[in-house]
Coordinates of C-alpha atoms and ligand atoms in Angstrom, one line a residue:
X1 CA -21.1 -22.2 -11.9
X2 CA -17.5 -23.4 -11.8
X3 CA -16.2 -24.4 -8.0
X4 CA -13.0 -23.3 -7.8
X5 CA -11.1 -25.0 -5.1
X6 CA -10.0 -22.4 -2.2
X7 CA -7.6 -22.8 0.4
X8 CA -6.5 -19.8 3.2
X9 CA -3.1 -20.7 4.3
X10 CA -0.9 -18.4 7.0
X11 CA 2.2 -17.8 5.6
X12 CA 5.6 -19.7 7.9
X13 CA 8.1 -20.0 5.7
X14 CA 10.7 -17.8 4.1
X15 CA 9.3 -19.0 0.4
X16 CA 6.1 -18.0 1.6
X17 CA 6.8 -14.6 2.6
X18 CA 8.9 -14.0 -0.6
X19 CA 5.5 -15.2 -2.9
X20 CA 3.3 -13.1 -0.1
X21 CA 5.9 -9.9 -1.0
X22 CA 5.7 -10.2 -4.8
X23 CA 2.2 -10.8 -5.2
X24 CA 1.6 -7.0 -6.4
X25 CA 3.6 -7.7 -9.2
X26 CA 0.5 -9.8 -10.2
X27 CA -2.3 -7.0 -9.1
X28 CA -0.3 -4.3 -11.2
X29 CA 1.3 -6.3 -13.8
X30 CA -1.2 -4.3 -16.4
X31 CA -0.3 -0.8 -14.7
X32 CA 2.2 2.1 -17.1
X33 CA 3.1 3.7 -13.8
X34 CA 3.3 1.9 -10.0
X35 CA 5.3 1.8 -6.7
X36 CA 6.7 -1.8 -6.5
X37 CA 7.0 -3.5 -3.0
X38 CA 10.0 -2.9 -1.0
X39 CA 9.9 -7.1 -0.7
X40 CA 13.1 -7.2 2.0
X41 CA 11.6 -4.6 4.1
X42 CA 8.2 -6.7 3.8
X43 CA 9.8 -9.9 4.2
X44 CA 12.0 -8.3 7.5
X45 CA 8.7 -7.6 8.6
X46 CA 6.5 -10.7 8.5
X47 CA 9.5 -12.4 9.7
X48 CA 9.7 -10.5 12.8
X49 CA 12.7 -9.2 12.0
X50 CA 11.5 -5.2 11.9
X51 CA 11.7 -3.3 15.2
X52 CA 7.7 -2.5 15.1
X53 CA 7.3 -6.0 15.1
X54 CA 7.9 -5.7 19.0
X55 CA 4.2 -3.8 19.7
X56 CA 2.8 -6.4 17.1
X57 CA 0.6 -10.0 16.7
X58 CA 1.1 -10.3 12.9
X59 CA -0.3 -13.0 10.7
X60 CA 0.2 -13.1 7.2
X61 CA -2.3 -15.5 4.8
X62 CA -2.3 -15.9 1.6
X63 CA -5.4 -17.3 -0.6
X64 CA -5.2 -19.6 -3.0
X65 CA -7.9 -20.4 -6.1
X66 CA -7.3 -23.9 -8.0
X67 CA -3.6 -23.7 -6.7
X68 CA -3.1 -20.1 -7.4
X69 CA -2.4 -17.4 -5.4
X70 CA -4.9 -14.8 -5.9
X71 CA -4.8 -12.4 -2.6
X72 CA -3.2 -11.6 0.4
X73 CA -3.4 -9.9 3.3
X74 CA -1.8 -9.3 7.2
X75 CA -3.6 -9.7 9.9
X76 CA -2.4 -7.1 13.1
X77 CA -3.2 -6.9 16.6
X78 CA -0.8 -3.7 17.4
X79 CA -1.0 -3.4 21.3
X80 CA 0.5 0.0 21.0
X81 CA -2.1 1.1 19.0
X82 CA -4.8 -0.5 21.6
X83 CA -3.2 0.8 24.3
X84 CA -2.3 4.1 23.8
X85 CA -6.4 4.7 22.5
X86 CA -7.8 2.1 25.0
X87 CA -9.3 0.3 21.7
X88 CA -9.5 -3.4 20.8
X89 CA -9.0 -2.9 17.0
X90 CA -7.6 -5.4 15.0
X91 CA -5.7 -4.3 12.0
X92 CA -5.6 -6.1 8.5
X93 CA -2.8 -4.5 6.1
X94 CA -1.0 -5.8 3.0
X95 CA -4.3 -6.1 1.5
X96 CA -3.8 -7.2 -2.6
X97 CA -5.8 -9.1 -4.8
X98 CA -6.5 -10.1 -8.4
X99 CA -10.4 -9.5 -10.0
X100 CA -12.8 -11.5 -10.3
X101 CA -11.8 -13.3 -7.1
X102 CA -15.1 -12.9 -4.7
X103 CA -15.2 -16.2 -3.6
X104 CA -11.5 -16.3 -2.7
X105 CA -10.9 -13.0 -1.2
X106 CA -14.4 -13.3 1.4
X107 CA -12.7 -16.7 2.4
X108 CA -9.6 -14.6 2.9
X109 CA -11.0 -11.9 5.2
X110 CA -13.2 -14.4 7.0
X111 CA -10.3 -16.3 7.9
X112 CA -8.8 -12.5 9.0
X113 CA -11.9 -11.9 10.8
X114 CA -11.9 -14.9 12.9
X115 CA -8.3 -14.7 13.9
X116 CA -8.7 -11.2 15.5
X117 CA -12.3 -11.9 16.9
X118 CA -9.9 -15.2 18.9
X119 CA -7.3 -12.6 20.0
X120 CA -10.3 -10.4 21.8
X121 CA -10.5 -7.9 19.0
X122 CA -14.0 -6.3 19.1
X123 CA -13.6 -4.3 15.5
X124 CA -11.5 -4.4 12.6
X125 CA -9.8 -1.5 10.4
X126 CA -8.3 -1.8 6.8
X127 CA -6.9 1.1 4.9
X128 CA -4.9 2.9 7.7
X129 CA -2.1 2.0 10.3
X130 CA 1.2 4.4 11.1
X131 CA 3.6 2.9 9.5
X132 CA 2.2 0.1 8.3
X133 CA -0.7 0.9 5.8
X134 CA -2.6 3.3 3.7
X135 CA -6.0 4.1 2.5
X136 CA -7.6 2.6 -0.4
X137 CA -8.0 5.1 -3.6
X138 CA -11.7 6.2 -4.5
X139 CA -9.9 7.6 -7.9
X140 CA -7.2 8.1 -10.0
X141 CA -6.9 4.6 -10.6
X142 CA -4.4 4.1 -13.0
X143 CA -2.7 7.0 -12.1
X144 CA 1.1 7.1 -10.4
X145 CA 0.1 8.4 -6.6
X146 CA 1.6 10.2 -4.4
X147 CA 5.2 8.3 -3.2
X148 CA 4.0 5.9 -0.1
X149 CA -0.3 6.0 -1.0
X150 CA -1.7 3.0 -3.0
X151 CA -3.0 3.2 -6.1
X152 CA -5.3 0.0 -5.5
X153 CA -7.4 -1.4 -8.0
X154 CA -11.4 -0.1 -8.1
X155 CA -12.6 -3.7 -7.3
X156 CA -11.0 -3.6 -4.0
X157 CA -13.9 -1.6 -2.7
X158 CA -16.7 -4.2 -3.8
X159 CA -14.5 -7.1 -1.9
X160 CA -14.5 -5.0 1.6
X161 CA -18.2 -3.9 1.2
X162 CA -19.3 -7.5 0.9
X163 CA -17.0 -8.5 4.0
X164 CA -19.3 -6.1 5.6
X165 CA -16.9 -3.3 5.9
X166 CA -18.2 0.5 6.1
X167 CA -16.0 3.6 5.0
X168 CA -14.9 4.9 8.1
X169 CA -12.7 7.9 7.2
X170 CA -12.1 9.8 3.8
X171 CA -8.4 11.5 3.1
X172 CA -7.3 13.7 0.5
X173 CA -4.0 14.5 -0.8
X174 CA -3.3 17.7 -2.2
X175 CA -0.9 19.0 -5.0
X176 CA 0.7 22.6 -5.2
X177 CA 2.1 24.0 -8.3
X178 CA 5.2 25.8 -7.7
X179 CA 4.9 28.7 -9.3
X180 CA 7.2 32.1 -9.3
X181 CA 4.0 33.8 -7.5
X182 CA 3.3 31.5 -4.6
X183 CA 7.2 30.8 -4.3
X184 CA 6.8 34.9 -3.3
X185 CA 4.1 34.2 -1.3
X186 CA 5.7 31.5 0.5
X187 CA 8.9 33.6 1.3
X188 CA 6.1 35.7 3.1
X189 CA 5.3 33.0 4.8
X190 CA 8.4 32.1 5.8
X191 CA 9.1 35.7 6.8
X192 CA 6.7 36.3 8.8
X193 CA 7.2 33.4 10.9
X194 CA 11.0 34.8 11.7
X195 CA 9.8 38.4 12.1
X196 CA 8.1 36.4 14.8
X197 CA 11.2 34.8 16.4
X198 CA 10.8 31.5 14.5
X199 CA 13.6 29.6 13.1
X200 CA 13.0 27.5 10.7
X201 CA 16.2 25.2 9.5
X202 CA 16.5 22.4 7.5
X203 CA 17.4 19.0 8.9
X204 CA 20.9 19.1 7.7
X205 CA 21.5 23.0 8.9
X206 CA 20.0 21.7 12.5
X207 CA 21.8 18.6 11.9
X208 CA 20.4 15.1 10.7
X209 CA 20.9 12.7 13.5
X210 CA 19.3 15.7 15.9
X211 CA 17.2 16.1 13.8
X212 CA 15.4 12.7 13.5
X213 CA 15.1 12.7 17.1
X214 CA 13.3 16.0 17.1
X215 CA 11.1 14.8 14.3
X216 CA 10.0 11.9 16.5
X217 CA 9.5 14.0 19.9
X218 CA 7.5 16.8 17.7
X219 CA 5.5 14.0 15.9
X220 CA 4.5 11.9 19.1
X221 CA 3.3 14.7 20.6
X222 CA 1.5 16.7 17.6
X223 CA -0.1 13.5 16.5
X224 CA -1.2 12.0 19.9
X225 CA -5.0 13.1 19.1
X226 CA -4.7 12.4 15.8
X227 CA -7.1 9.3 14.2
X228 CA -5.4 6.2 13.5
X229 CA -2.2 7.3 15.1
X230 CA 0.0 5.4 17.5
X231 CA 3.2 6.5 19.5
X232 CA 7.0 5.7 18.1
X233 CA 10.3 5.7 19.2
X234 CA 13.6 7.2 18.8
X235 CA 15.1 3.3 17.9
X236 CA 13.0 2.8 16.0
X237 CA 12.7 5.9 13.7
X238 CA 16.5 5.8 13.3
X239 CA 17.4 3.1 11.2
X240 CA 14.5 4.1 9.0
X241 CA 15.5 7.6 8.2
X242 CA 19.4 7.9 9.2
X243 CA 19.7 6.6 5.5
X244 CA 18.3 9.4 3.7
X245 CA 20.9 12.0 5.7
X246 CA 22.9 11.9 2.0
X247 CA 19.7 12.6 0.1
X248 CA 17.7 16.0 0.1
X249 CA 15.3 15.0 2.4
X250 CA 17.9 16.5 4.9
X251 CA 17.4 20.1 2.5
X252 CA 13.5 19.5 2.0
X253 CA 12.5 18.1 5.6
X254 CA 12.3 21.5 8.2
X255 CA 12.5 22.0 12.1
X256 CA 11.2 25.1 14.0
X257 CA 12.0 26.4 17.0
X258 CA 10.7 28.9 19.1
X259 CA 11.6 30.1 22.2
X260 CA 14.9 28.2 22.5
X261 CA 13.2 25.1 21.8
X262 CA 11.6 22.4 18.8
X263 CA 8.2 23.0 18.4
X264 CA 7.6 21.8 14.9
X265 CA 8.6 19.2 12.1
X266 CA 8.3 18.3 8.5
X267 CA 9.4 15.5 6.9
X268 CA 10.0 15.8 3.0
X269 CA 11.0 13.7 0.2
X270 CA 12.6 14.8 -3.5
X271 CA 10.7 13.1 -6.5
X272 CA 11.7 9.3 -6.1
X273 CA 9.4 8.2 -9.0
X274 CA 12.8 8.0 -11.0
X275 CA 14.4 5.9 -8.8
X276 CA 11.3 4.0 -7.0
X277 CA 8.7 3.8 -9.5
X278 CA 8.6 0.9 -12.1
X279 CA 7.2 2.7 -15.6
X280 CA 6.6 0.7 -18.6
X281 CA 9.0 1.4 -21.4
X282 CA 8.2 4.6 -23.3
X283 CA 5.8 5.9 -20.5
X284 CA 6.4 9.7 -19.8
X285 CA 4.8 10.7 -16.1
X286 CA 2.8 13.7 -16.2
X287 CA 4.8 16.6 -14.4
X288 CA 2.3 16.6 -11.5
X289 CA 2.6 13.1 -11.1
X290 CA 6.4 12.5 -11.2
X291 CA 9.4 12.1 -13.8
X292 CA 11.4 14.4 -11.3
X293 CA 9.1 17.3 -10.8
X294 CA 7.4 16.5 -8.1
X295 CA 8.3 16.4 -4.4
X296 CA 6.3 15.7 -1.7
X297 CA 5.9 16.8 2.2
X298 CA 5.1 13.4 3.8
X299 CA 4.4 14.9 7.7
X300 CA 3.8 17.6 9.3
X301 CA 3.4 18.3 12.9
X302 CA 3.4 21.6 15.5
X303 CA 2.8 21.4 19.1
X304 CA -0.4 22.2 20.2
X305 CA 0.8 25.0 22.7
X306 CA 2.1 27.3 19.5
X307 CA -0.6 26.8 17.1
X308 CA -2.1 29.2 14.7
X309 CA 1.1 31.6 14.6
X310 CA 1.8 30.6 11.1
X311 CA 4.5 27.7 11.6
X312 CA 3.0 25.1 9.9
X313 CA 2.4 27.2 6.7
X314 CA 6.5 28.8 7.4
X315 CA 7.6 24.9 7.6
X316 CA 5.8 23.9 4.5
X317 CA 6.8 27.2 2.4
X318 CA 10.1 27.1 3.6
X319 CA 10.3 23.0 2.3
X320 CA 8.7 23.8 -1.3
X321 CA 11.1 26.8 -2.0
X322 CA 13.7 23.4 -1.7
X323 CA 11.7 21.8 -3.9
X324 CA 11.7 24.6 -6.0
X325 CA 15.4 25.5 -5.9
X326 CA 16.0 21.6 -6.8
X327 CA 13.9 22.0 -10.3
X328 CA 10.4 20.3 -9.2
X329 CA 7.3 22.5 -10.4
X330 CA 5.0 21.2 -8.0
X331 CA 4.9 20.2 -4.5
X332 CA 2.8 17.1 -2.8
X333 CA 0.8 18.0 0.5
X334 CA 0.0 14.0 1.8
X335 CA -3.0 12.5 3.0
X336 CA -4.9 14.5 5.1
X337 CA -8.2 13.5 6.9
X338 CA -11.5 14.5 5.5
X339 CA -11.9 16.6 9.0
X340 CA -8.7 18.3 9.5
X341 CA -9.3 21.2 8.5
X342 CA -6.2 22.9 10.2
X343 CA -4.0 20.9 8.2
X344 CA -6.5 21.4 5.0
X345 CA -6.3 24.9 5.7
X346 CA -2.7 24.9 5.6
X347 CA -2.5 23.1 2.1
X348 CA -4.9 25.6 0.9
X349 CA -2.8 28.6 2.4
X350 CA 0.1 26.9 0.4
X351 CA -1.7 27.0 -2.7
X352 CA -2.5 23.4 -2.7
X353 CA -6.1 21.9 -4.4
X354 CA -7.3 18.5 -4.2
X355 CA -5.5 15.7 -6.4
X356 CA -6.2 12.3 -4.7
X357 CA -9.2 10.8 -2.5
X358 CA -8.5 7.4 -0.3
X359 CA -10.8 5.6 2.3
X360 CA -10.2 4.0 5.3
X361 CA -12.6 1.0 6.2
X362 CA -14.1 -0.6 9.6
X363 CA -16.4 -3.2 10.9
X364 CA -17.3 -4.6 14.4
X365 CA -16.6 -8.4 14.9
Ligands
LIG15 C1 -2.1 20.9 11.2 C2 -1.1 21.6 12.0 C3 0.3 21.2 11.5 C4 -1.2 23.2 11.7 O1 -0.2 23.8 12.4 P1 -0.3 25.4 12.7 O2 1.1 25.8 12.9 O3 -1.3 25.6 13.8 O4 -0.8 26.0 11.3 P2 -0.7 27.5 10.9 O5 -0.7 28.4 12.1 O6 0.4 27.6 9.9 O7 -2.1 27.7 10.1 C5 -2.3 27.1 8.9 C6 -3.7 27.3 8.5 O8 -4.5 26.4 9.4 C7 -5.5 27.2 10.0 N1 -5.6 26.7 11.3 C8 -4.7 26.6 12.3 N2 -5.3 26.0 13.3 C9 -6.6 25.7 13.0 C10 -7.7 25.0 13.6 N3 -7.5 24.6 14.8 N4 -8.8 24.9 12.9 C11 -9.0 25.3 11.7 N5 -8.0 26.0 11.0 C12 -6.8 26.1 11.7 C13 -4.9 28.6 10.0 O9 -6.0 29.5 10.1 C14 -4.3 28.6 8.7 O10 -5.3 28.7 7.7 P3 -5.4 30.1 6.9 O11 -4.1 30.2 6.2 O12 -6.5 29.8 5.9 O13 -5.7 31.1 7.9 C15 -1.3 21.4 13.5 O14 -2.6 21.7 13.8 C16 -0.9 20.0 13.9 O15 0.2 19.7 14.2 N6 -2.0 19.1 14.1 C17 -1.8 17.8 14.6 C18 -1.0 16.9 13.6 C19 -1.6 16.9 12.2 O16 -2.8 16.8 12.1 N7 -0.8 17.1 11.2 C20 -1.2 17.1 9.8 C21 -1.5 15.7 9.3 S1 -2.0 15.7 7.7

């Protein structure tokens, strides 16, 4: 057997956090269809440049294999996280790597390992973190998924199992076709929830900048006992979402209120495969997966106190008749956890089945 010569090194410099950005260019260099890194936004972050980067200990590393880089990944303590669950869980996100590189990639997450076991860490978690990562794929592999999720190589599940990782959480993301029958059904939906004295308005009708704000408030609160889910604020959500006020997201993305006041939020994107996803020549996405047909609600949250009066399903109906009216056939429900069955319901209720199946993973240091 051939020793290849392996070397972990944390990643300082601003070369090094360029090669540590790009390095999916390598994993998916084979792919028709993938979502390329936004490498500024990564590099703003490793530098410390991003506003999370205040709750965060981040360490990127990078592995090299006979004086190649072969894998990657960033190493997180996220005291917000810790705190607001009273956890010591270490995060590692970023995670990328070529095949065939076992050796390599257990030096890798050893390395990981060891530098949250000397911060205190008592476990570590790969594969979800809000805001920062997403579960692995169990299928679909060389499909296009959903805008944000990964479409992650099959290998990558062999390389966490032998670093002694479990599967900790299985997610599902749905896809509704947007047909002239459940568009009726959804304007039932939607009426019923205003025969009830909801409003439901879209951001730009409440008005964006509100709007954002409401989003965050709803969200905080909606998601507090939800798994994997940490607290975030008003400056922070901002700067990341005041840019899409010119796009519809500020027709797709919904608020209701009842009573006088917010009580639930959706946030919604148009089809941004055209403008996002890098295809190779010639390559026509399948209308389910993207080419401009597909939109996709990204979040959804209603406070606890007005549950189960139909808002959730009103939002979501009242953000795929956008879709809809802006020419996409089918509507993306995202990333739901195996066990939330209020939010599965929902997706169901909307007509919604099954199209995507991701994994988070854990182990204990
Ligand atoms: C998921 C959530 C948005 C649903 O909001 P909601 O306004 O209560 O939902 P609706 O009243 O529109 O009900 C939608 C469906 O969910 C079902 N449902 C509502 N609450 C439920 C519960 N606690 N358990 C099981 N099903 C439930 C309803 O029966 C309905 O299903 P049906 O059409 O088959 O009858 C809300 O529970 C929530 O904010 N949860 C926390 C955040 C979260 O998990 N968001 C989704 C992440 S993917």
């Amino acid at each position: 057997m051939v020793l290849r010569k392996i070397r972990v090194e944390q990643v300082t410099s601003r070369g090094g956090f360029e090669l540590f950005a790009r390095l999916p260019y390598e994993v998916y260099a084979d792919r028709e269809a993938w979502w390329p890194p936004d490498v500024q936004n990564e590099i703003d972050l490793l530098a410390g440049r991003a506003l999370i980067t205040a709750h965060l200990d981040l360490c990127p590393f990078v592995v090299w294999s006979d004086g190649r880089p072969v894998a990657r990944a960033s190493v997180v303590v996220n005291h917000r996280y810790n705190e607001h669950w009273n956890e010591k869980v270490g995060q590692i996100i970023h995670f990328e790597a070529l095949d065939g590189e076992e050796e390599a990639v257990a030096a890798l997450l050893e390395e990981s390992l060891t530098w949250l076991t000397r911060r205190g860490m008592k476990a570590a978690r790969s594969g979800f973190a809000a805001f920062l990562d997403y579960p692995y794929a169990i299928d679909n592999y060389a499909a296009l998924p959903s805008f944000l999720l990964r479409g992650n190589p099959d290998y990558y599940h062999r390389y966490f199992k032998n670093a002694r990782f479990a599967t900790e959480k299985g997610q599902v993301d749905y896809t509704a076709p947007l047909t002239a029958d459940i568009q009726d059904r959804y304007r039932q939906m939607a009426a019923a929830a205003r025969a009830a004295g909801v409003t439901i308005s879209s951001w730009r009708d409440y008005g964006f900048l509100a709007a954002i704000d409401v989003w965050t408030d709803v969200t905080n609160a909606a998601f507090a006992r939800h798994w994997g889910w940490n607290p975030i604020s008003r400056p922070e959500v901002r700067p990341m979402l005041l840019p899409l006020g010119a796009t519809l997201v500020a027709d797709l993305s919904m608020i209701a209120v009842a009573d006088g006041r917010p009580v639930g939020a959706v946030f919604s994107v148009p089809d941004l495969s055209g403008a996002l996803a890098r295809l190779r020549t010639g390559v026509k996405l399948a209308p389910e997966r993207g080419g401009g047909t597909r939109g996709a609600l990204i979040n959804i949250g209603v406070l606890e106190e007005v549950r189960s009066r139909g808002i959730a399903r009103a939002m979501a109906a009242e953000s795929f008749l956008g879709m809809a009216k802006n020419f996409m056939t089918y509507a993306g429900y995202t990333l739901v956890l195996d066990d939330n069955w209020s939010s599965r319901r929902t997706a169901e209720s909307l007509g919604a089945r099954v199209t995507g199946n991701f994994v988070s993973y854990f182990r204990t240091l």
